[in-house]
Amino acid sequence: MLINTPIEHDYPTINQDQLIKLQQCERAVELKQSSRLKLANCYFHEGHYGCSEHMYCREAVAKRLQAILTVLPETMGIIVFDAFRSIATQHSLFESISKAIQCRYPALTESELNAEVRKFVAHPDEPSRFAIPPHNSGGAIDLALFDINTGKQLNFGSGFDEQTPRAVTDYFERPYEYSQNLFNESQWQTICNNRRLLFGLMKSYGFVNFSCEWWHFDLGDCLWANELGMDWYYPSMEQEVQTLKE
Ligand SMILES: C[C@@H](N)C(=O)N[C@H](C)C(=O)O
């Protein structure tokens, strides 16, 4: 299935049947690596506090990834950067991303810095924004597509967790712009198509994208609920993951 329609954050409303399906598949599961599902587990390998060598998510998320693999061209696979995240890891990430952004933009005021940081990471304990940080619910997933033959990630125009405007999901929807020799016009179009494919597939399987990050998708969590104007569905998965590990 090659989707090539412009990225639009307009999501269909969820009906009762779909909610029941989320409920039926709410248990915590461990993601299993296969030739077409690579588990990068980035934060574990970067040594962030509170990570596990295993990756977990809601069963509804895992099942949808498997379904997407059946419609994705056979030459492509999915690479998962991160899925369930403990609150300890969310703290660790929030601190490191805050520091990185402060170093990159030293002139930001405190409130500008707060707003910029939140484009790239949820605060670990900010109920006024999210009752449960999205990844802690097991409903959020960070991912990209890769080429099975080369093993390389497709070009998405920015790295995972790159804190620049290029991370904005629809950034490459605009007409080609020459920018610091980064991309030629054909690469710009390829990036645009790759983002459309990932976004279109995830959207067609019920996920909502966080518009500041092309790699971040949500199902049943607070970001999903905000976008759809509904109540969030999945609570913290911390306890269940703990039980799975024991
Ligand atoms: C840190 C980044 N990969 C991410 O997951 N950001 C979202 C907003 C989050 O922290 O939930």
PDB file of C-alpha atoms and ligand atoms in Angstrom:
ATOM      1  CA  MET A   1       0.000   0.000   0.000  1.00  0.00           C
ATOM      2  CA  LEU A   2       1.712   3.236  -1.108  1.00  0.00           C
ATOM      3  CA  ILE A   3      -0.054   6.179   0.469  1.00  0.00           C
ATOM      4  CA  ASN A   4       0.810   9.536  -1.020  1.00  0.00           C
ATOM      5  CA  THR A   5      -1.725  12.038   0.242  1.00  0.00           C
ATOM      6  CA  PRO A   6      -0.769  15.288   1.970  1.00  0.00           C
ATOM      7  CA  ILE A   7      -0.417  15.170   5.743  1.00  0.00           C
ATOM      8  CA  GLU A   8      -3.574  16.524   7.386  1.00  0.00           C
ATOM      9  CA  HIS A   9      -4.201  16.273  11.117  1.00  0.00           C
ATOM     10  CA  ASP A  10      -7.912  15.646  10.619  1.00  0.00           C
ATOM     11  CA  TYR A  11      -8.865  12.403  12.281  1.00  0.00           C
ATOM     12  CA  PRO A  12     -12.179  10.537  12.064  1.00  0.00           C
ATOM     13  CA  THR A  13     -14.127  10.336  15.322  1.00  0.00           C
ATOM     14  CA  ILE A  14     -13.939   7.085  17.237  1.00  0.00           C
ATOM     15  CA  ASN A  15     -17.081   4.982  17.459  1.00  0.00           C
ATOM     16  CA  GLN A  16     -18.216   2.633  20.204  1.00  0.00           C
ATOM     17  CA  ASP A  17     -16.979  -0.490  18.368  1.00  0.00           C
ATOM     18  CA  GLN A  18     -13.495   0.962  18.058  1.00  0.00           C
ATOM     19  CA  LEU A  19     -13.462   1.845  21.746  1.00  0.00           C
ATOM     20  CA  ILE A  20     -14.461  -1.708  22.615  1.00  0.00           C
ATOM     21  CA  LYS A  21     -11.565  -2.982  20.492  1.00  0.00           C
ATOM     22  CA  LEU A  22      -9.149  -0.733  22.406  1.00  0.00           C
ATOM     23  CA  GLN A  23     -10.524  -2.138  25.632  1.00  0.00           C
ATOM     24  CA  GLN A  24     -10.237  -5.754  24.467  1.00  0.00           C
ATOM     25  CA  CYS A  25      -6.575  -5.261  23.596  1.00  0.00           C
ATOM     26  CA  GLU A  26      -5.429  -3.155  26.503  1.00  0.00           C
ATOM     27  CA  ARG A  27      -3.089  -5.639  28.184  1.00  0.00           C
ATOM     28  CA  ALA A  28       0.641  -4.939  28.236  1.00  0.00           C
ATOM     29  CA  VAL A  29       2.665  -7.032  25.782  1.00  0.00           C
ATOM     30  CA  GLU A  30       6.346  -7.297  24.955  1.00  0.00           C
ATOM     31  CA  LEU A  31       7.220  -6.292  21.385  1.00  0.00           C
ATOM     32  CA  LYS A  32       9.047  -9.045  19.531  1.00  0.00           C
ATOM     33  CA  GLN A  33      11.734  -8.324  16.962  1.00  0.00           C
ATOM     34  CA  SER A  34      11.441  -9.892  13.495  1.00  0.00           C
ATOM     35  CA  SER A  35      13.032  -9.358  10.095  1.00  0.00           C
ATOM     36  CA  ARG A  36      10.479  -6.608   9.410  1.00  0.00           C
ATOM     37  CA  LEU A  37      10.112  -5.202  12.930  1.00  0.00           C
ATOM     38  CA  LYS A  38      13.377  -3.810  14.300  1.00  0.00           C
ATOM     39  CA  LEU A  39      13.485  -2.826  17.945  1.00  0.00           C
ATOM     40  CA  ALA A  40      16.038  -0.019  18.280  1.00  0.00           C
ATOM     41  CA  ASN A  41      15.196   0.632  21.966  1.00  0.00           C
ATOM     42  CA  CYS A  42      17.136   3.897  21.692  1.00  0.00           C
ATOM     43  CA  TYR A  43      16.905   5.186  25.255  1.00  0.00           C
ATOM     44  CA  PHE A  44      18.012   1.863  26.719  1.00  0.00           C
ATOM     45  CA  HIS A  45      21.089   1.932  24.467  1.00  0.00           C
ATOM     46  CA  GLU A  46      21.724   5.597  25.302  1.00  0.00           C
ATOM     47  CA  GLY A  47      21.777   4.597  28.966  1.00  0.00           C
ATOM     48  CA  HIS A  48      18.782   6.601  30.175  1.00  0.00           C
ATOM     49  CA  TYR A  49      17.653   5.874  33.694  1.00  0.00           C
ATOM     50  CA  GLY A  50      14.696   3.473  34.190  1.00  0.00           C
ATOM     51  CA  CYS A  51      14.846   1.726  30.779  1.00  0.00           C
ATOM     52  CA  SER A  52      14.472  -1.983  30.146  1.00  0.00           C
ATOM     53  CA  GLU A  53      16.263  -4.147  27.590  1.00  0.00           C
ATOM     54  CA  HIS A  54      12.761  -5.259  26.528  1.00  0.00           C
ATOM     55  CA  MET A  55      10.165  -3.068  24.826  1.00  0.00           C
ATOM     56  CA  TYR A  56       6.509  -3.073  25.833  1.00  0.00           C
ATOM     57  CA  CYS A  57       3.273  -1.512  24.583  1.00  0.00           C
ATOM     58  CA  ARG A  58      -0.488  -2.052  24.634  1.00  0.00           C
ATOM     59  CA  GLU A  59      -1.612  -5.137  22.723  1.00  0.00           C
ATOM     60  CA  ALA A  60      -3.749  -2.870  20.489  1.00  0.00           C
ATOM     61  CA  VAL A  61      -0.584  -1.028  19.398  1.00  0.00           C
ATOM     62  CA  ALA A  62       1.381  -4.240  18.760  1.00  0.00           C
ATOM     63  CA  LYS A  63      -1.479  -5.753  16.734  1.00  0.00           C
ATOM     64  CA  ARG A  64      -1.781  -2.654  14.572  1.00  0.00           C
ATOM     65  CA  LEU A  65       1.949  -2.692  13.830  1.00  0.00           C
ATOM     66  CA  GLN A  66       1.598  -6.298  12.647  1.00  0.00           C
ATOM     67  CA  ALA A  67      -1.403  -5.334  10.510  1.00  0.00           C
ATOM     68  CA  ILE A  68       0.547  -2.422   8.994  1.00  0.00           C
ATOM     69  CA  LEU A  69       3.361  -4.824   8.050  1.00  0.00           C
ATOM     70  CA  THR A  70       0.875  -6.821   5.973  1.00  0.00           C
ATOM     71  CA  VAL A  71       0.015  -3.780   3.828  1.00  0.00           C
ATOM     72  CA  LEU A  72       3.455  -2.135   3.734  1.00  0.00           C
ATOM     73  CA  PRO A  73       5.527  -2.936   0.598  1.00  0.00           C
ATOM     74  CA  GLU A  74       7.453  -6.154   1.284  1.00  0.00           C
ATOM     75  CA  THR A  75      10.743  -4.320   0.810  1.00  0.00           C
ATOM     76  CA  MET A  76      10.076  -2.189   3.885  1.00  0.00           C
ATOM     77  CA  GLY A  77       9.973  -2.791   7.606  1.00  0.00           C
ATOM     78  CA  ILE A  78       9.205  -0.818  10.760  1.00  0.00           C
ATOM     79  CA  ILE A  79      11.884   0.366  13.180  1.00  0.00           C
ATOM     80  CA  VAL A  80      10.651   1.150  16.700  1.00  0.00           C
ATOM     81  CA  PHE A  81      12.725   3.742  18.558  1.00  0.00           C
ATOM     82  CA  ASP A  82      10.676   3.702  21.758  1.00  0.00           C
ATOM     83  CA  ALA A  83       7.331   2.399  23.075  1.00  0.00           C
ATOM     84  CA  PHE A  84       6.300   2.146  26.767  1.00  0.00           C
ATOM     85  CA  ARG A  85       8.426   4.459  28.911  1.00  0.00           C
ATOM     86  CA  SER A  86       8.751   4.409  32.695  1.00  0.00           C
ATOM     87  CA  ILE A  87       8.251   7.651  34.620  1.00  0.00           C
ATOM     88  CA  ALA A  88      11.925   7.439  35.632  1.00  0.00           C
ATOM     89  CA  THR A  89      12.943   7.455  31.942  1.00  0.00           C
ATOM     90  CA  GLN A  90      10.522  10.294  31.206  1.00  0.00           C
ATOM     91  CA  HIS A  91      12.304  12.323  33.936  1.00  0.00           C
ATOM     92  CA  SER A  92      15.702  11.470  32.511  1.00  0.00           C
ATOM     93  CA  LEU A  93      14.645  12.447  28.967  1.00  0.00           C
ATOM     94  CA  PHE A  94      12.942  15.646  30.061  1.00  0.00           C
ATOM     95  CA  GLU A  95      16.137  16.753  31.786  1.00  0.00           C
ATOM     96  CA  SER A  96      18.458  15.848  28.917  1.00  0.00           C
ATOM     97  CA  ILE A  97      16.239  17.400  26.218  1.00  0.00           C
ATOM     98  CA  SER A  98      15.794  20.576  28.311  1.00  0.00           C
ATOM     99  CA  LYS A  99      19.577  20.871  28.605  1.00  0.00           C
ATOM    100  CA  ALA A 100      20.112  20.239  24.872  1.00  0.00           C
ATOM    101  CA  ILE A 101      17.574  22.899  23.884  1.00  0.00           C
ATOM    102  CA  GLN A 102      18.982  25.407  26.372  1.00  0.00           C
ATOM    103  CA  CYS A 103      22.477  24.882  24.910  1.00  0.00           C
ATOM    104  CA  ARG A 104      21.188  25.237  21.344  1.00  0.00           C
ATOM    105  CA  TYR A 105      19.100  28.366  22.057  1.00  0.00           C
ATOM    106  CA  PRO A 106      20.757  30.128  25.027  1.00  0.00           C
ATOM    107  CA  ALA A 107      18.775  33.354  24.465  1.00  0.00           C
ATOM    108  CA  LEU A 108      15.371  31.773  25.206  1.00  0.00           C
ATOM    109  CA  THR A 109      13.480  33.146  28.213  1.00  0.00           C
ATOM    110  CA  GLU A 110      12.281  30.639  30.797  1.00  0.00           C
ATOM    111  CA  SER A 111       8.756  30.529  29.388  1.00  0.00           C
ATOM    112  CA  GLU A 112      10.033  30.246  25.805  1.00  0.00           C
ATOM    113  CA  LEU A 113      12.304  27.408  26.899  1.00  0.00           C
ATOM    114  CA  ASN A 114       9.402  25.643  28.663  1.00  0.00           C
ATOM    115  CA  ALA A 115       7.268  25.843  25.513  1.00  0.00           C
ATOM    116  CA  GLU A 116      10.110  24.702  23.225  1.00  0.00           C
ATOM    117  CA  VAL A 117      10.995  21.722  25.429  1.00  0.00           C
ATOM    118  CA  ARG A 118       7.373  20.552  25.467  1.00  0.00           C
ATOM    119  CA  LYS A 119       7.391  20.336  21.671  1.00  0.00           C
ATOM    120  CA  PHE A 120       9.850  17.473  22.025  1.00  0.00           C
ATOM    121  CA  VAL A 121       9.154  15.759  25.332  1.00  0.00           C
ATOM    122  CA  ALA A 122       6.283  15.480  27.805  1.00  0.00           C
ATOM    123  CA  HIS A 123       6.900  16.579  31.386  1.00  0.00           C
ATOM    124  CA  PRO A 124       6.939  13.480  33.648  1.00  0.00           C
ATOM    125  CA  ASP A 125       4.442  15.008  36.074  1.00  0.00           C
ATOM    126  CA  GLU A 126       2.257  17.723  34.617  1.00  0.00           C
ATOM    127  CA  PRO A 127      -1.378  16.653  35.044  1.00  0.00           C
ATOM    128  CA  SER A 128      -2.613  20.017  33.753  1.00  0.00           C
ATOM    129  CA  ARG A 129      -1.282  18.943  30.330  1.00  0.00           C
ATOM    130  CA  PHE A 130      -1.369  15.126  30.445  1.00  0.00           C
ATOM    131  CA  ALA A 131      -2.915  13.024  33.201  1.00  0.00           C
ATOM    132  CA  ILE A 132      -0.496  10.289  32.098  1.00  0.00           C
ATOM    133  CA  PRO A 133       2.623  11.017  29.996  1.00  0.00           C
ATOM    134  CA  PRO A 134       1.780   9.432  26.598  1.00  0.00           C
ATOM    135  CA  HIS A 135       4.543   6.819  26.495  1.00  0.00           C
ATOM    136  CA  ASN A 136       3.885   5.791  30.099  1.00  0.00           C
ATOM    137  CA  SER A 137       0.403   4.649  29.057  1.00  0.00           C
ATOM    138  CA  GLY A 138       1.799   2.134  26.551  1.00  0.00           C
ATOM    139  CA  GLY A 139      -0.307   3.748  23.813  1.00  0.00           C
ATOM    140  CA  ALA A 140       2.451   5.933  22.306  1.00  0.00           C
ATOM    141  CA  ILE A 141       5.087   4.712  19.898  1.00  0.00           C
ATOM    142  CA  ASP A 142       8.098   6.329  18.180  1.00  0.00           C
ATOM    143  CA  LEU A 143       8.912   4.712  14.865  1.00  0.00           C
ATOM    144  CA  ALA A 144      10.087   4.979  11.243  1.00  0.00           C
ATOM    145  CA  LEU A 145      10.334   2.757   8.161  1.00  0.00           C
ATOM    146  CA  PHE A 146      13.435   0.987   6.886  1.00  0.00           C
ATOM    147  CA  ASP A 147      14.534  -0.669   3.671  1.00  0.00           C
ATOM    148  CA  ILE A 148      14.751  -4.442   4.113  1.00  0.00           C
ATOM    149  CA  ASN A 149      17.482  -4.833   1.476  1.00  0.00           C
ATOM    150  CA  THR A 150      19.902  -2.262   2.851  1.00  0.00           C
ATOM    151  CA  GLY A 151      18.748  -2.322   6.483  1.00  0.00           C
ATOM    152  CA  LYS A 152      18.810   1.482   6.378  1.00  0.00           C
ATOM    153  CA  GLN A 153      16.104   3.804   7.612  1.00  0.00           C
ATOM    154  CA  LEU A 154      14.239   5.663   4.861  1.00  0.00           C
ATOM    155  CA  ASN A 155      15.035   9.352   4.680  1.00  0.00           C
ATOM    156  CA  PHE A 156      12.624  11.263   6.934  1.00  0.00           C
ATOM    157  CA  GLY A 157      14.511  14.564   6.770  1.00  0.00           C
ATOM    158  CA  SER A 158      15.518  14.721  10.422  1.00  0.00           C
ATOM    159  CA  GLY A 159      16.910  12.300  12.912  1.00  0.00           C
ATOM    160  CA  PHE A 160      14.754  10.743  15.621  1.00  0.00           C
ATOM    161  CA  ASP A 161      14.489  13.278  18.467  1.00  0.00           C
ATOM    162  CA  GLU A 162      16.165  15.994  16.399  1.00  0.00           C
ATOM    163  CA  GLN A 163      15.061  19.219  18.091  1.00  0.00           C
ATOM    164  CA  THR A 164      14.702  21.395  14.993  1.00  0.00           C
ATOM    165  CA  PRO A 165      11.733  22.663  12.962  1.00  0.00           C
ATOM    166  CA  ARG A 166      12.389  19.820  10.489  1.00  0.00           C
ATOM    167  CA  ALA A 167      10.918  17.435  13.065  1.00  0.00           C
ATOM    168  CA  VAL A 168       7.464  18.981  12.471  1.00  0.00           C
ATOM    169  CA  THR A 169       5.512  16.263  10.668  1.00  0.00           C
ATOM    170  CA  ASP A 170       4.262  18.364   7.730  1.00  0.00           C
ATOM    171  CA  TYR A 171       7.469  20.443   7.351  1.00  0.00           C
ATOM    172  CA  PHE A 172       8.233  18.924   3.934  1.00  0.00           C
ATOM    173  CA  GLU A 173       4.717  19.555   2.619  1.00  0.00           C
ATOM    174  CA  ARG A 174       5.814  23.107   1.728  1.00  0.00           C
ATOM    175  CA  PRO A 175       7.432  23.858  -1.646  1.00  0.00           C
ATOM    176  CA  TYR A 176      11.112  23.002  -1.879  1.00  0.00           C
ATOM    177  CA  GLU A 177      13.362  25.355   0.037  1.00  0.00           C
ATOM    178  CA  TYR A 178      17.115  25.421  -0.320  1.00  0.00           C
ATOM    179  CA  SER A 179      18.389  25.051   3.231  1.00  0.00           C
ATOM    180  CA  GLN A 180      22.079  24.942   4.121  1.00  0.00           C
ATOM    181  CA  ASN A 181      22.834  22.356   1.453  1.00  0.00           C
ATOM    182  CA  LEU A 182      20.877  19.741   3.392  1.00  0.00           C
ATOM    183  CA  PHE A 183      18.601  18.413   0.651  1.00  0.00           C
ATOM    184  CA  ASN A 184      18.202  18.774  -3.089  1.00  0.00           C
ATOM    185  CA  GLU A 185      14.739  19.027  -4.617  1.00  0.00           C
ATOM    186  CA  SER A 186      14.450  15.311  -5.320  1.00  0.00           C
ATOM    187  CA  GLN A 187      15.463  14.363  -1.762  1.00  0.00           C
ATOM    188  CA  TRP A 188      12.908  16.885  -0.442  1.00  0.00           C
ATOM    189  CA  GLN A 189      10.196  15.096  -2.451  1.00  0.00           C
ATOM    190  CA  THR A 190      11.366  11.671  -1.263  1.00  0.00           C
ATOM    191  CA  ILE A 191      11.232  12.831   2.365  1.00  0.00           C
ATOM    192  CA  CYS A 192       7.768  14.269   1.806  1.00  0.00           C
ATOM    193  CA  ASN A 193       6.598  10.937   0.320  1.00  0.00           C
ATOM    194  CA  ASN A 194       8.184   8.881   3.115  1.00  0.00           C
ATOM    195  CA  ARG A 195       6.480  11.014   5.778  1.00  0.00           C
ATOM    196  CA  ARG A 196       3.163  10.751   3.933  1.00  0.00           C
ATOM    197  CA  LEU A 197       3.485   6.976   3.795  1.00  0.00           C
ATOM    198  CA  LEU A 198       4.248   6.585   7.504  1.00  0.00           C
ATOM    199  CA  PHE A 199       1.637   9.131   8.562  1.00  0.00           C
ATOM    200  CA  GLY A 200      -1.039   7.760   6.200  1.00  0.00           C
ATOM    201  CA  LEU A 201      -0.538   4.165   7.315  1.00  0.00           C
ATOM    202  CA  MET A 202      -0.588   5.008  11.015  1.00  0.00           C
ATOM    203  CA  LYS A 203      -3.634   7.229  10.605  1.00  0.00           C
ATOM    204  CA  SER A 204      -5.508   4.543   8.689  1.00  0.00           C
ATOM    205  CA  TYR A 205      -4.929   2.173  11.633  1.00  0.00           C
ATOM    206  CA  GLY A 206      -6.385   4.604  14.164  1.00  0.00           C
ATOM    207  CA  PHE A 207      -3.257   6.363  15.401  1.00  0.00           C
ATOM    208  CA  VAL A 208      -2.971  10.110  15.854  1.00  0.00           C
ATOM    209  CA  ASN A 209       0.346  11.871  15.202  1.00  0.00           C
ATOM    210  CA  PHE A 210       1.973  14.451  17.510  1.00  0.00           C
ATOM    211  CA  SER A 211       2.394  17.267  14.988  1.00  0.00           C
ATOM    212  CA  CYS A 212       5.803  18.438  16.329  1.00  0.00           C
ATOM    213  CA  GLU A 213       7.406  15.010  15.758  1.00  0.00           C
ATOM    214  CA  TRP A 214       7.011  12.960  12.562  1.00  0.00           C
ATOM    215  CA  TRP A 215       7.975   9.756  14.437  1.00  0.00           C
ATOM    216  CA  HIS A 216       5.506   9.942  17.365  1.00  0.00           C
ATOM    217  CA  PHE A 217       2.059   8.284  17.198  1.00  0.00           C
ATOM    218  CA  ASP A 218      -0.612   7.750  19.840  1.00  0.00           C
ATOM    219  CA  LEU A 219      -3.478   5.375  20.467  1.00  0.00           C
ATOM    220  CA  GLY A 220      -5.805   5.674  23.448  1.00  0.00           C
ATOM    221  CA  ASP A 221      -3.512   7.995  25.421  1.00  0.00           C
ATOM    222  CA  CYS A 222      -3.780  11.665  26.412  1.00  0.00           C
ATOM    223  CA  LEU A 223      -2.335  13.099  23.167  1.00  0.00           C
ATOM    224  CA  TRP A 224      -4.738  10.923  21.158  1.00  0.00           C
ATOM    225  CA  ALA A 225      -7.627  12.086  23.349  1.00  0.00           C
ATOM    226  CA  ASN A 226      -6.654  15.787  23.038  1.00  0.00           C
ATOM    227  CA  GLU A 227      -6.541  15.510  19.257  1.00  0.00           C
ATOM    228  CA  LEU A 228      -9.881  13.685  19.043  1.00  0.00           C
ATOM    229  CA  GLY A 229     -11.620  15.758  21.723  1.00  0.00           C
ATOM    230  CA  MET A 230     -12.331  12.691  23.839  1.00  0.00           C
ATOM    231  CA  ASP A 231     -11.379  11.277  27.207  1.00  0.00           C
ATOM    232  CA  TRP A 232      -8.078   9.421  27.360  1.00  0.00           C
ATOM    233  CA  TYR A 233      -8.389   5.703  27.603  1.00  0.00           C
ATOM    234  CA  TYR A 234      -5.175   3.997  28.684  1.00  0.00           C
ATOM    235  CA  PRO A 235      -3.911   4.628  32.229  1.00  0.00           C
ATOM    236  CA  SER A 236      -0.282   4.161  33.281  1.00  0.00           C
ATOM    237  CA  MET A 237       1.139   0.779  32.250  1.00  0.00           C
ATOM    238  CA  GLU A 238       3.968   0.926  34.800  1.00  0.00           C
ATOM    239  CA  GLN A 239       2.561  -1.670  37.187  1.00  0.00           C
ATOM    240  CA  GLU A 240       1.654  -4.153  34.437  1.00  0.00           C
ATOM    241  CA  VAL A 241       5.121  -3.928  32.916  1.00  0.00           C
ATOM    242  CA  GLN A 242       6.636  -4.510  36.321  1.00  0.00           C
ATOM    243  CA  THR A 243       4.522  -7.684  36.665  1.00  0.00           C
ATOM    244  CA  LEU A 244       5.534  -8.872  33.162  1.00  0.00           C
ATOM    245  CA  LYS A 245       9.200  -8.451  34.073  1.00  0.00           C
ATOM    246  CA  GLU A 246       8.894 -10.547  37.268  1.00  0.00           C
TER     247      GLU A 246
HETATM  248  C1  LIG B   1      11.166  12.392  23.551  1.00  0.00           C
HETATM  249  C2  LIG B   1      10.307  12.131  22.343  1.00  0.00           C
HETATM  250  N1  LIG B   1      10.773  10.965  21.682  1.00  0.00           N
HETATM  251  C3  LIG B   1       8.852  11.949  22.749  1.00  0.00           C
HETATM  252  O1  LIG B   1       8.445  10.842  22.989  1.00  0.00           O
HETATM  253  N2  LIG B   1       8.115  13.064  22.878  1.00  0.00           N
HETATM  254  C4  LIG B   1       6.757  13.007  23.326  1.00  0.00           C
HETATM  255  C5  LIG B   1       6.114  14.342  23.270  1.00  0.00           C
HETATM  256  C6  LIG B   1       6.669  12.453  24.746  1.00  0.00           C
HETATM  257  O2  LIG B   1       7.573  12.668  25.559  1.00  0.00           O
HETATM  258  O3  LIG B   1       5.615  11.859  25.049  1.00  0.00           O
END
